[in-house]
mmCIF file of C-alpha atoms in Angstrom:
data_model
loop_
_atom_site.group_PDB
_atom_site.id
_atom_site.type_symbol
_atom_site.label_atom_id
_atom_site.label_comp_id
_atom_site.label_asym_id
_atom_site.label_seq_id
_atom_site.Cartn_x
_atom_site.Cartn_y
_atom_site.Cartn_z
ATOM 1 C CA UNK D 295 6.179 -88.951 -64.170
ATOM 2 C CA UNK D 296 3.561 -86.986 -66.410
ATOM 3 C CA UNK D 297 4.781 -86.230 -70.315
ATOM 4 C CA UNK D 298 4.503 -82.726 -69.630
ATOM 5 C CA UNK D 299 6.843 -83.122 -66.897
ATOM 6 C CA UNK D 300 8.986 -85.249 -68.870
ATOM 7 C CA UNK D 301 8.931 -82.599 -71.664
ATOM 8 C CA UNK D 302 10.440 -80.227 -69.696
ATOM 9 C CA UNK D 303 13.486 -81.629 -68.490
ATOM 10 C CA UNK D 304 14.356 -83.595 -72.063
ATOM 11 C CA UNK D 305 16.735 -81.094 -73.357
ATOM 12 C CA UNK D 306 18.442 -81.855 -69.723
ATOM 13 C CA UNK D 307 18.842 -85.516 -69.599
ATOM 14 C CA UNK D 308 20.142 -85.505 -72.922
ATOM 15 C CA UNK D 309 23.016 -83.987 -72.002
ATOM 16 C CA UNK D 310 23.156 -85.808 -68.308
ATOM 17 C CA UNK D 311 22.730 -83.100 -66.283
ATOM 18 C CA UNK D 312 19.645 -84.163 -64.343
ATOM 19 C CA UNK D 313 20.374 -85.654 -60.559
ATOM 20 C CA UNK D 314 20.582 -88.936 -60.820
ATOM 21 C CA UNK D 315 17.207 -89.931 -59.268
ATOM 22 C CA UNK D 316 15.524 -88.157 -62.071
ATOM 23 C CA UNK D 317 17.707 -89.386 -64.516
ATOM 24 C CA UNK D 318 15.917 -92.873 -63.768
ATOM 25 C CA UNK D 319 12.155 -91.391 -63.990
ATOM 26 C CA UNK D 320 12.789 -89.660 -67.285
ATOM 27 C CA UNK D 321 14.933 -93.284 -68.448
ATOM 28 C CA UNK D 322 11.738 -95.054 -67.021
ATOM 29 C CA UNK D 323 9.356 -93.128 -68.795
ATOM 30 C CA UNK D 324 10.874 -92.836 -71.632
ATOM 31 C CA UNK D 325 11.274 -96.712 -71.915
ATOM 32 C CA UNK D 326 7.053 -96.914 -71.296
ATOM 33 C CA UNK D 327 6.136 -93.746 -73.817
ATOM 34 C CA UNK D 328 6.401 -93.668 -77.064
ATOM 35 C CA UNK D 329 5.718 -90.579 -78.048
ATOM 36 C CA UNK D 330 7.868 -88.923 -75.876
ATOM 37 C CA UNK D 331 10.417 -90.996 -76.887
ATOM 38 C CA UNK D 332 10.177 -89.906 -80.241
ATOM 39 C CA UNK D 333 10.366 -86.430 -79.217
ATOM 40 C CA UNK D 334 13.723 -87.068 -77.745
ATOM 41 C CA UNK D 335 15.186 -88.768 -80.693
ATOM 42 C CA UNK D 336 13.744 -85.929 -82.506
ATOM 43 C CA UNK D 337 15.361 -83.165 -79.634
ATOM 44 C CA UNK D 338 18.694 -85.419 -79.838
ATOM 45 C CA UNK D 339 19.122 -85.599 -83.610
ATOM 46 C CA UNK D 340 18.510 -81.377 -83.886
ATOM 47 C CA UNK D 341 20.700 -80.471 -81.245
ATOM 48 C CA UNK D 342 23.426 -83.343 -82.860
ATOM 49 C CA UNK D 343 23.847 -80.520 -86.031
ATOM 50 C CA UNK D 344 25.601 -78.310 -83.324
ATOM 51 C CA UNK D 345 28.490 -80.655 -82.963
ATOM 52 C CA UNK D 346 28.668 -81.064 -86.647
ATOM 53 C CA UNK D 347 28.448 -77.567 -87.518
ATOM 54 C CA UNK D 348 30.787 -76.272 -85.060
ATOM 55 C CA UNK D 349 34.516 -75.375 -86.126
ATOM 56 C CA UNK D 350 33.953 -74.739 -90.111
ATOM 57 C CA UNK D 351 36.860 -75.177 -92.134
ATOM 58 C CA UNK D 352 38.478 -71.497 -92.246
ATOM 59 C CA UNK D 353 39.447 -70.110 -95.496
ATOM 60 C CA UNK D 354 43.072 -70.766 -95.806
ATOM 61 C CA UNK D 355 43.309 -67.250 -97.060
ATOM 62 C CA UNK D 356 41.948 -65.564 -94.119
ATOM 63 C CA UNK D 357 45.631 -63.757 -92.419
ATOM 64 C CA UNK D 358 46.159 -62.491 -96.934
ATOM 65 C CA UNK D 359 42.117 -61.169 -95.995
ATOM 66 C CA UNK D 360 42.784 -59.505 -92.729
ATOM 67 C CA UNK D 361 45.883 -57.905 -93.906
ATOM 68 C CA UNK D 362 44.008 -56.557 -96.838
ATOM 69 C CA UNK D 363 41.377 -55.583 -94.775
ATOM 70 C CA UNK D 364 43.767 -53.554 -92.751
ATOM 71 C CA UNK D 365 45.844 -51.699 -95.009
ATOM 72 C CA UNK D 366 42.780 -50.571 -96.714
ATOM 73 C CA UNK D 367 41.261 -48.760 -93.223
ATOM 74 C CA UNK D 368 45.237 -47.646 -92.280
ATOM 75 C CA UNK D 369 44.964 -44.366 -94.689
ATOM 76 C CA UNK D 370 41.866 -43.538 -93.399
ATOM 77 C CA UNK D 371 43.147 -43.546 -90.077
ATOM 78 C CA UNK D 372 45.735 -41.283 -91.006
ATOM 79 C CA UNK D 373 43.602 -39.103 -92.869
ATOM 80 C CA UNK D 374 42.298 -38.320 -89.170
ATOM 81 C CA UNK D 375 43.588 -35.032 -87.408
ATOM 82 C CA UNK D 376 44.935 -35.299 -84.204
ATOM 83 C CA UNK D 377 42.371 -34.524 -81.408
ATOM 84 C CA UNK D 378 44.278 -31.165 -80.632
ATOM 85 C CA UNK D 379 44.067 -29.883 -84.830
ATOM 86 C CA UNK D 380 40.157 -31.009 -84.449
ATOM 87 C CA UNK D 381 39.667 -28.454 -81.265
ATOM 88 C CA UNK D 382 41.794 -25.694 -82.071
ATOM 89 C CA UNK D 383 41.305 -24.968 -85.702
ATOM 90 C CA UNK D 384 37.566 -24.301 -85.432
ATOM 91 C CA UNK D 385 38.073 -22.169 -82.170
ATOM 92 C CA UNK D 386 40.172 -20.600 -84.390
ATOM 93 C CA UNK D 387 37.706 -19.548 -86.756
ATOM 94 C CA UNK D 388 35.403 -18.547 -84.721
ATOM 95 C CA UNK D 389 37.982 -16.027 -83.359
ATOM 96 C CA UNK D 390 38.333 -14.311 -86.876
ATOM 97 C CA UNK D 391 35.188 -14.084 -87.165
ATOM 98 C CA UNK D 392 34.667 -12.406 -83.716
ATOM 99 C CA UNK D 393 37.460 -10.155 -84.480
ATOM 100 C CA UNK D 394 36.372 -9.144 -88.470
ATOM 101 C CA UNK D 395 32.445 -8.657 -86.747
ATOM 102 C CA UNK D 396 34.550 -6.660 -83.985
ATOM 103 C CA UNK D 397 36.551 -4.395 -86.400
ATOM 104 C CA UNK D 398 33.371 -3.762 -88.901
ATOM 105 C CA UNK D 399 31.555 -2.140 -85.919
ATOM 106 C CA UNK D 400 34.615 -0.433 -84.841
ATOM 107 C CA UNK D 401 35.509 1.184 -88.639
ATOM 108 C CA UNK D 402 31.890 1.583 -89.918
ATOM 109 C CA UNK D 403 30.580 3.056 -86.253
ATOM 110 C CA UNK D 404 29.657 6.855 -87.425
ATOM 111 C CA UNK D 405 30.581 9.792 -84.526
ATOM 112 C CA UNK D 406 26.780 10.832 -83.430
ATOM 113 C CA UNK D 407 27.769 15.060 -83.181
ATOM 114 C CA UNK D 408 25.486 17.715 -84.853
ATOM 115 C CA UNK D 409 28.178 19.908 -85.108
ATOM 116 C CA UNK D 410 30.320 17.199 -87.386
ATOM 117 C CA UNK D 411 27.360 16.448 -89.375
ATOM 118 C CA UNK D 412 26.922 19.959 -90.582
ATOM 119 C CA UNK D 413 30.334 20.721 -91.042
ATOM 120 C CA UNK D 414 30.413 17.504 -93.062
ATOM 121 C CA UNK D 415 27.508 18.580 -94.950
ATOM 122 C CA UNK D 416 28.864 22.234 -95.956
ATOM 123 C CA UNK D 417 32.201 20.170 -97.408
ATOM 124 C CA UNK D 418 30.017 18.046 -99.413
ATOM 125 C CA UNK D 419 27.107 20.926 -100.312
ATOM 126 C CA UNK D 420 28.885 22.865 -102.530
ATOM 127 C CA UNK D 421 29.999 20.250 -104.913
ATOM 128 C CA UNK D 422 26.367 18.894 -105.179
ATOM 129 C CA UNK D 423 24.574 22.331 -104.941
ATOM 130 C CA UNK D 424 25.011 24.556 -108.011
ATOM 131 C CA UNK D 425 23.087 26.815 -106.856
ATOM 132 C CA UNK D 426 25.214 27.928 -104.297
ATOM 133 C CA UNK D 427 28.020 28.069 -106.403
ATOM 134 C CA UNK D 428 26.351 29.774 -109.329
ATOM 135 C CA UNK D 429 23.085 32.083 -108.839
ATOM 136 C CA UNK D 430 20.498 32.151 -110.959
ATOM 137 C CA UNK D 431 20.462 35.266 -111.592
ATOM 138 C CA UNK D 432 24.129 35.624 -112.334
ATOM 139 C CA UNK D 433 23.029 32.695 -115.086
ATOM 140 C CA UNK D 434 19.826 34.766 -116.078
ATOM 141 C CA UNK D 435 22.437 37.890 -116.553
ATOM 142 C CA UNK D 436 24.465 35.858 -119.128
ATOM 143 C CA UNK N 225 52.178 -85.399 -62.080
ATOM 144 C CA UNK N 226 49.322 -84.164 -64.557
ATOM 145 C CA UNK N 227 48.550 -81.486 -62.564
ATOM 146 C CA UNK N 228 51.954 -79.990 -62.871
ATOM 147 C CA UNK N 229 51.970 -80.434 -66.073
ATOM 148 C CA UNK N 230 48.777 -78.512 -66.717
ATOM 149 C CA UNK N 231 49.947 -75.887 -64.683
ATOM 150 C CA UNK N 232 53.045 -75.621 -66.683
ATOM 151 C CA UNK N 233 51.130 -75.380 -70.114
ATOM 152 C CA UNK N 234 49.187 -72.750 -68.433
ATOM 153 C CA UNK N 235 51.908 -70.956 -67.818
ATOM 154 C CA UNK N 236 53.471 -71.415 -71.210
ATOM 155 C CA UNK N 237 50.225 -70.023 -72.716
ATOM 156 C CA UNK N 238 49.794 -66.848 -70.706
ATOM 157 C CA UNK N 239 53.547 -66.286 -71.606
ATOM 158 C CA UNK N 240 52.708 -67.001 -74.778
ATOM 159 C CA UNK N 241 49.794 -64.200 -74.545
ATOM 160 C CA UNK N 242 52.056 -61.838 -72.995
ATOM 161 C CA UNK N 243 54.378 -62.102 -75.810
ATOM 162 C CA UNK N 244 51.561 -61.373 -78.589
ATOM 163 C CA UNK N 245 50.344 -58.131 -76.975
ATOM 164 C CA UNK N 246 53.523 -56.570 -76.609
ATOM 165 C CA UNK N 247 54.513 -57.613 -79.764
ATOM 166 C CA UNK N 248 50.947 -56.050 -81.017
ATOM 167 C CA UNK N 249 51.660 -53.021 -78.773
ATOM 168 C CA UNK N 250 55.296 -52.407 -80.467
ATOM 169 C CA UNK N 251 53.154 -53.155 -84.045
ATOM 170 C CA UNK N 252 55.154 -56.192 -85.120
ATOM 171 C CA UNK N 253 53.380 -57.639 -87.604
ATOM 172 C CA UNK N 254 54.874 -61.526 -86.246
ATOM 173 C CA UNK N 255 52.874 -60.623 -83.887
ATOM 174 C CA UNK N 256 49.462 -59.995 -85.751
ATOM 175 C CA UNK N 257 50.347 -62.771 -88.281
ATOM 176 C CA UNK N 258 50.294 -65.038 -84.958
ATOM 177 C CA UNK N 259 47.441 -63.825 -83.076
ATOM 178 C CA UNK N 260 45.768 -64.187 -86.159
ATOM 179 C CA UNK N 261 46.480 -67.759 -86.566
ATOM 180 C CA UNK N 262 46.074 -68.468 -82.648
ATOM 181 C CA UNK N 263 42.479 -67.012 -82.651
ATOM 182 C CA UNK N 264 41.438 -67.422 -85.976
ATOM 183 C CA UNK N 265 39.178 -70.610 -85.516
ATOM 184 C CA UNK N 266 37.506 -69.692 -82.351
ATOM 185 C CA UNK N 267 36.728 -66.483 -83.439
ATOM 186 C CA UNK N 268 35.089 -67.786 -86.614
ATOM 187 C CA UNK N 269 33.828 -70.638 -84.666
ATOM 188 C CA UNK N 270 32.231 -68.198 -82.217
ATOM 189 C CA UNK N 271 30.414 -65.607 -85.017
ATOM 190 C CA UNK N 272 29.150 -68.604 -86.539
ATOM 191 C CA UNK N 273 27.537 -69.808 -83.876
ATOM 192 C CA UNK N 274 25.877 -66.544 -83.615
ATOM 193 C CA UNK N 275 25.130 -65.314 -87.591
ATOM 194 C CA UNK N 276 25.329 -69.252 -88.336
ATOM 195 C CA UNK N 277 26.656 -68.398 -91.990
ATOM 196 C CA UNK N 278 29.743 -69.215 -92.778
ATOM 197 C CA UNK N 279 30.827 -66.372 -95.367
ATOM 198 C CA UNK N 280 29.299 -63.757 -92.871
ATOM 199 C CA UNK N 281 31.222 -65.424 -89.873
ATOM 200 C CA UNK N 282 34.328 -64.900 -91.627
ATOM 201 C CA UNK N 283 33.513 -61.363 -92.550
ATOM 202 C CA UNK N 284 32.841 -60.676 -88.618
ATOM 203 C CA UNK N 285 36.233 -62.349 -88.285
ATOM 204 C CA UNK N 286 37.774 -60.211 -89.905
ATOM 205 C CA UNK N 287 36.324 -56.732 -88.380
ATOM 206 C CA UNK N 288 37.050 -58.571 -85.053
ATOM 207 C CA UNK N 289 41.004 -58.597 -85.924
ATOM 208 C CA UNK N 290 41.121 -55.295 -87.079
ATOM 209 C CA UNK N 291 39.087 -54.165 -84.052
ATOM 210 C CA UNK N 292 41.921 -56.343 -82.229
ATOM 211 C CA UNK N 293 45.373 -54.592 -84.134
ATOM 212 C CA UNK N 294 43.491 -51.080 -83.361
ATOM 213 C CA UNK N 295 42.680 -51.370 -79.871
ATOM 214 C CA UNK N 296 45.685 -53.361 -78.916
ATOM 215 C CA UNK N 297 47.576 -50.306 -77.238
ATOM 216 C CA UNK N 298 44.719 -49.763 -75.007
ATOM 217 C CA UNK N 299 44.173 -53.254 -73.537
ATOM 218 C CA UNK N 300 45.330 -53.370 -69.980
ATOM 219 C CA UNK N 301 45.444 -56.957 -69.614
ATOM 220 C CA UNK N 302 43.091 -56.758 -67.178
ATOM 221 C CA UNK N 303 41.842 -59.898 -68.609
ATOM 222 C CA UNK N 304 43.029 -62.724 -70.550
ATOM 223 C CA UNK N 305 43.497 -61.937 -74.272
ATOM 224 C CA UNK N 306 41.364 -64.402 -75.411
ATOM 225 C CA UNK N 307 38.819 -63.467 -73.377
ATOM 226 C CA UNK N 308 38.823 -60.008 -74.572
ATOM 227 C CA UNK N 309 38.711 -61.238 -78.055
ATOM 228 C CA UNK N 310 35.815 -63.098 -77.616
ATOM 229 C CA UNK N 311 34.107 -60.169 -76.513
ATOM 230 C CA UNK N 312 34.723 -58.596 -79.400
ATOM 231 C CA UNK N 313 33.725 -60.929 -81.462
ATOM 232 C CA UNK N 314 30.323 -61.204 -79.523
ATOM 233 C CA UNK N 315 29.593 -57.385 -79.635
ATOM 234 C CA UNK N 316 30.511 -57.318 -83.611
ATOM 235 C CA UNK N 317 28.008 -60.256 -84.039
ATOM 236 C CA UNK N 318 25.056 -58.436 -82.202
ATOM 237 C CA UNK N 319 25.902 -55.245 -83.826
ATOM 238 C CA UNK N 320 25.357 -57.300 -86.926
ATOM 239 C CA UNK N 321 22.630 -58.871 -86.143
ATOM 240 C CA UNK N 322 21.242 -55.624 -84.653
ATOM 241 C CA UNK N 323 21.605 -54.242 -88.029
ATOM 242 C CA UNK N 324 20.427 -56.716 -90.000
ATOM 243 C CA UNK N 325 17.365 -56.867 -88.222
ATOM 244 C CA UNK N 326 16.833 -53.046 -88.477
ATOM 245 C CA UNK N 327 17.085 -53.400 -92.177
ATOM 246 C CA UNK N 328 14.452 -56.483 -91.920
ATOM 247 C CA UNK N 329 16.958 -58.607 -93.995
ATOM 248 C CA UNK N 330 15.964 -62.395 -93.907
ATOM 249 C CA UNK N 331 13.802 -63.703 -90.911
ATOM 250 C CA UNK N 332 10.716 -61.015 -91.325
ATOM 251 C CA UNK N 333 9.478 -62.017 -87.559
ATOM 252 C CA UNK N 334 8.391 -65.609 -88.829
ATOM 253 C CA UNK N 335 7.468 -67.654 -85.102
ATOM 254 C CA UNK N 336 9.346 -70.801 -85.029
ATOM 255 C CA UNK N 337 6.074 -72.516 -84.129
ATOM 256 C CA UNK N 338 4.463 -70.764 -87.365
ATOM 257 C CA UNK N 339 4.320 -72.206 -90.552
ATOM 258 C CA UNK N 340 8.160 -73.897 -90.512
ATOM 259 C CA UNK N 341 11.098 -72.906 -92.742
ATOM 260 C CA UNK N 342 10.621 -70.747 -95.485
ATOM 261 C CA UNK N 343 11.894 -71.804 -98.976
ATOM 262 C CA UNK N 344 14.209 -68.832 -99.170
ATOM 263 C CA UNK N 345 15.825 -70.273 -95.595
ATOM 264 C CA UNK N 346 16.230 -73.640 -96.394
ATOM 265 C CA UNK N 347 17.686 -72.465 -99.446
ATOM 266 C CA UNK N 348 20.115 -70.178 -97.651
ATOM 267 C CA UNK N 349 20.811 -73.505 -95.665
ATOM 268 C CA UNK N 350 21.674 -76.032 -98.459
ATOM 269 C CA UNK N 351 23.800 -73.527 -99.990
ATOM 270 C CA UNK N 352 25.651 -73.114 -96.779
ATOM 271 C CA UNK N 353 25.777 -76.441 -96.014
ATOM 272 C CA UNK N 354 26.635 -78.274 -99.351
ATOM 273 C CA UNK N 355 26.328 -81.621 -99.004
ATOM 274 C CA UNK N 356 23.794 -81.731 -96.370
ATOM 275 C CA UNK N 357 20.769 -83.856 -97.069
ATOM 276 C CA UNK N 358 17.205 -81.715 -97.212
ATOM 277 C CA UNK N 359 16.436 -83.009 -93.944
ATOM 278 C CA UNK N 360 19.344 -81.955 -91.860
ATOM 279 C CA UNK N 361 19.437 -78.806 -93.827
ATOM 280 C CA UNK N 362 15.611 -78.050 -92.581
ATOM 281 C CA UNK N 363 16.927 -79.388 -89.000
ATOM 282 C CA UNK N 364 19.339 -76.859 -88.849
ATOM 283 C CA UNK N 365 17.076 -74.135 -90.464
ATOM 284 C CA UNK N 366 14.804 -74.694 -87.591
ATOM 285 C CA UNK N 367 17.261 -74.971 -84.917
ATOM 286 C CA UNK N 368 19.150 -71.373 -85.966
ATOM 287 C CA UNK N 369 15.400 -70.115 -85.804
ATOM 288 C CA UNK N 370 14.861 -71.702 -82.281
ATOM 289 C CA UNK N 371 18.022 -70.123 -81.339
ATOM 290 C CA UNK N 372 17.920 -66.808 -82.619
ATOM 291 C CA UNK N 373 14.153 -66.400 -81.200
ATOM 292 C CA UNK N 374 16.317 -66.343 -77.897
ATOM 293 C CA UNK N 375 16.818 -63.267 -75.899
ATOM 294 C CA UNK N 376 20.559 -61.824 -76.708
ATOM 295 C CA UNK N 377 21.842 -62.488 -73.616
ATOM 296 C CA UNK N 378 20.620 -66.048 -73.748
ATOM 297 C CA UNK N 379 22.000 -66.834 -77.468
ATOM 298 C CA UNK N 380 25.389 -65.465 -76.665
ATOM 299 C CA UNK N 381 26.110 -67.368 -73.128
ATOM 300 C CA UNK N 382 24.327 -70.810 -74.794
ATOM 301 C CA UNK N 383 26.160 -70.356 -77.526
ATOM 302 C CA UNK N 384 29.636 -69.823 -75.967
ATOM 303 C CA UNK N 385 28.897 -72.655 -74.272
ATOM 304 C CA UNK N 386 27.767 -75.197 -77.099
ATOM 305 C CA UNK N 387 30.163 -73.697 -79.842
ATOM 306 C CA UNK N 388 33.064 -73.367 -78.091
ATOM 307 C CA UNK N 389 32.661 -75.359 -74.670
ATOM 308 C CA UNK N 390 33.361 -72.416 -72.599
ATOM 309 C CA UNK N 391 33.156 -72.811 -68.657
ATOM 310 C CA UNK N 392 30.220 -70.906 -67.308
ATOM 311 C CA UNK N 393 32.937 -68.885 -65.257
ATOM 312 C CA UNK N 394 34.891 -68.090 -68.726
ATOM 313 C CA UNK N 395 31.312 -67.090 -70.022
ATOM 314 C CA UNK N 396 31.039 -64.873 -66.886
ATOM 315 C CA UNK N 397 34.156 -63.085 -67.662
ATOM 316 C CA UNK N 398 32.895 -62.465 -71.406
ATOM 317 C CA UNK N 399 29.830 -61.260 -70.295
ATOM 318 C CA UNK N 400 31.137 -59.600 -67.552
ATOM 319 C CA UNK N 401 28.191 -61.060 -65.771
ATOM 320 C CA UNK N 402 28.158 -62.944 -62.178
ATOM 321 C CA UNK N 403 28.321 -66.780 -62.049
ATOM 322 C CA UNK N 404 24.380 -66.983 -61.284
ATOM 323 C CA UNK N 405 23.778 -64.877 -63.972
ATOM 324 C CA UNK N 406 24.937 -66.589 -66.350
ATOM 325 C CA UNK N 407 24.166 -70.005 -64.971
ATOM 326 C CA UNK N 408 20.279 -68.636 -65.071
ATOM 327 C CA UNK N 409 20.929 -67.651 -68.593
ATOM 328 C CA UNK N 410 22.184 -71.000 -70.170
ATOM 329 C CA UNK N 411 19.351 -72.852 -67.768
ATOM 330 C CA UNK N 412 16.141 -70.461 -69.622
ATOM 331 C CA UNK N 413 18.316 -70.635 -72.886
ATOM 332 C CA UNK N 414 18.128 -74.483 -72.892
ATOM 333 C CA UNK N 415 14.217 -74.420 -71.773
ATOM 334 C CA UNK N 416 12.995 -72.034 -74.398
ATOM 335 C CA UNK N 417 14.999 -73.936 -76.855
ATOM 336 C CA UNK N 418 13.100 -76.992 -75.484
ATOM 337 C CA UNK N 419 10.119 -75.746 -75.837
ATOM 338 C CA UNK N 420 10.406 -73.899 -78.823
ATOM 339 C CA UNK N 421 11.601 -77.139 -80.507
ATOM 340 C CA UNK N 422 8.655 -79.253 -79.339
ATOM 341 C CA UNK N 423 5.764 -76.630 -80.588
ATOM 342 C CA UNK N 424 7.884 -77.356 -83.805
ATOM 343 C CA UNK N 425 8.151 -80.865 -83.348
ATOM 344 C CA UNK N 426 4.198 -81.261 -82.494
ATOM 345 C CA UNK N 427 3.299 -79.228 -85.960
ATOM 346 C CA UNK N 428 5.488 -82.009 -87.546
ATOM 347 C CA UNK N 429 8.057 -79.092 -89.105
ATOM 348 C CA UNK N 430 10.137 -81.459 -90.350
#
């Protein structure tokens, strides 16, 4: 068996997974190379600091954390309007505002008649014309 | 004999499961207190083996549980609690990582076959790991590196399986993956740590 070949399958008979006939070239080659030997103490002792590390001592205040942790997110939740609120109030809106845009055309539309607009005129004319309501000449005269 | 007995404990425990959902469902806080204290460890035990830092595992921990108490009423048992907790705390720990790799907070793309382990990481390391010696502090460094430089879906089914010793078919629920899939996974997972490790190993790293 070649080193590369060896180097390949390492991680694998470390952990005795190989069949069993490779098992016994990677043992046997292993017991005739050096360097690859080394390489699998080196593999061996690395993948070791996963059995050390694993389950780290939990802080013994963890539930007192958690509770915290969830009392402090609770009055945001509540803060939160229910789905229906969230739908209907802006629809809501948007129906006033229809109905004010509605009722502005409605009140401010102006009745398109000639006949209107002159009699609307002679109501307002004589207030603003003085002319009409006092001659010149009657002024002159005085 | 022994297999009865298994099967009883088995039993007992998905009884025991039952009980803490609908106790979480009614919002009894016996309840929470217990799933708390069931799930604790693995669920730190599992976001450390994907953050590997202790005070940020715990963090995650704690999201996960309050992701837990919220979503309660909507689990369907359609899978074993602890399975679905261990999704969650997966998905929380990518998020993180996601996030913290967006923000390009600690490793800044640094190939584990580079120039080895920064000062600032082996730092991070001893202080994380009081006690350690310098040597087993720059092992680890370089063996988070080797793993993190894995694809997600590699780190999270190799590290269910070497943190917490999970079957590949309890993987394959988590992952909601097939059998092969995650088989494959763990296989190329173990490989690229391999080789990854050697590259490190020939530049003498360490």
């Amino acid at each position: 068996m070649k080193c590369k070949t060896v180097h390949k399958k390492i991680i694998f008979y470390l952990e005795g997974s190989l069949p069993e006939n490779e098992m016994k070239k990677v043992q046997g080659h292993l017991q005739e190379c050096s360097a690859c030997l080394s390489f699998a103490k080196d593999l061996e002792s690395t993948l070791a600091i996963i059995e050390k590390e694993r389950y780290p001592e939990v802080n013994p205040y963890f539930y007192t954390r958690v509770r915290a942790g969830l009392e402090n997110r609770e009055p945001e939740q509540l803060q939160k309007k229910p789905a229906l609120i969230r739908i209907l109030q802006p629809a809501l809106f948007a129906m006033i505002l229809l109905l004010g845009i509605y009722s502005g055309f409605k009140i401010g539309k102006v009745p398109f008649n000639d006949s209107d607009v002159q009699a609307s005129e002679m109501e307002i004319v004589p207030y603003l014309n003085e002319m009409a309501s006092e001659p010149i000449e009657s002024f002159l005269m005085e | 004999m022994v297999g009865v007995l298994c099967v009883n404990s088995y039993r007992e425990f998905l009884v025991e499961e039952e009980n803490i959902i609908k106790g979480l469902q009614a919002g009894k806080e016996p309840a929470f207190r217990e799933l708390v204290g069931t799930y604790q460890q693995m669920v730190v035990n599992t976001c450390f083996g994907m953050v590997h830092n202790k005070e940020d595992a715990e963090d995650l921990a704690q999201e996960v549980f309050i992701e837990v108490y919220r979503s309660v009423p909507a689990f369907r048992s359609d899978s074993k609690l602890s399975t679905w907790v261990y999704r969650i705390a997966v998905n929380k720990s990518l998020n993180y990582l996601r996030d913290r790799k967006r923000k390009g907070f600690r490793f800044s793309g640094e190939s584990i076959s580079g120039a080895g382990t920064s000062l600032s990481n082996l730092a991070d390391e001893k202080s994380s790991r009081p006690g350690a010696g310098l040597e087993e502090a720059q092992r680890a460094a370089l063996l988070y590196k080797a793993i993190d430089g894995l694809s997600e879906k590699q780190k999270t089914a190799f590290t269910l399986n070497k943190y917490e010793e999970l079957s590949y078919k309890e993987i394959a629920n988590v992952m909601e993956l097939s059998l092969s899939s995650v088989e494959s996974l763990i296989h190329r997972a173990k490989k690229n740590l391999q080789k990854k490790l050697y590259a490190c190993y020939k530049k003498r790293c360490i």
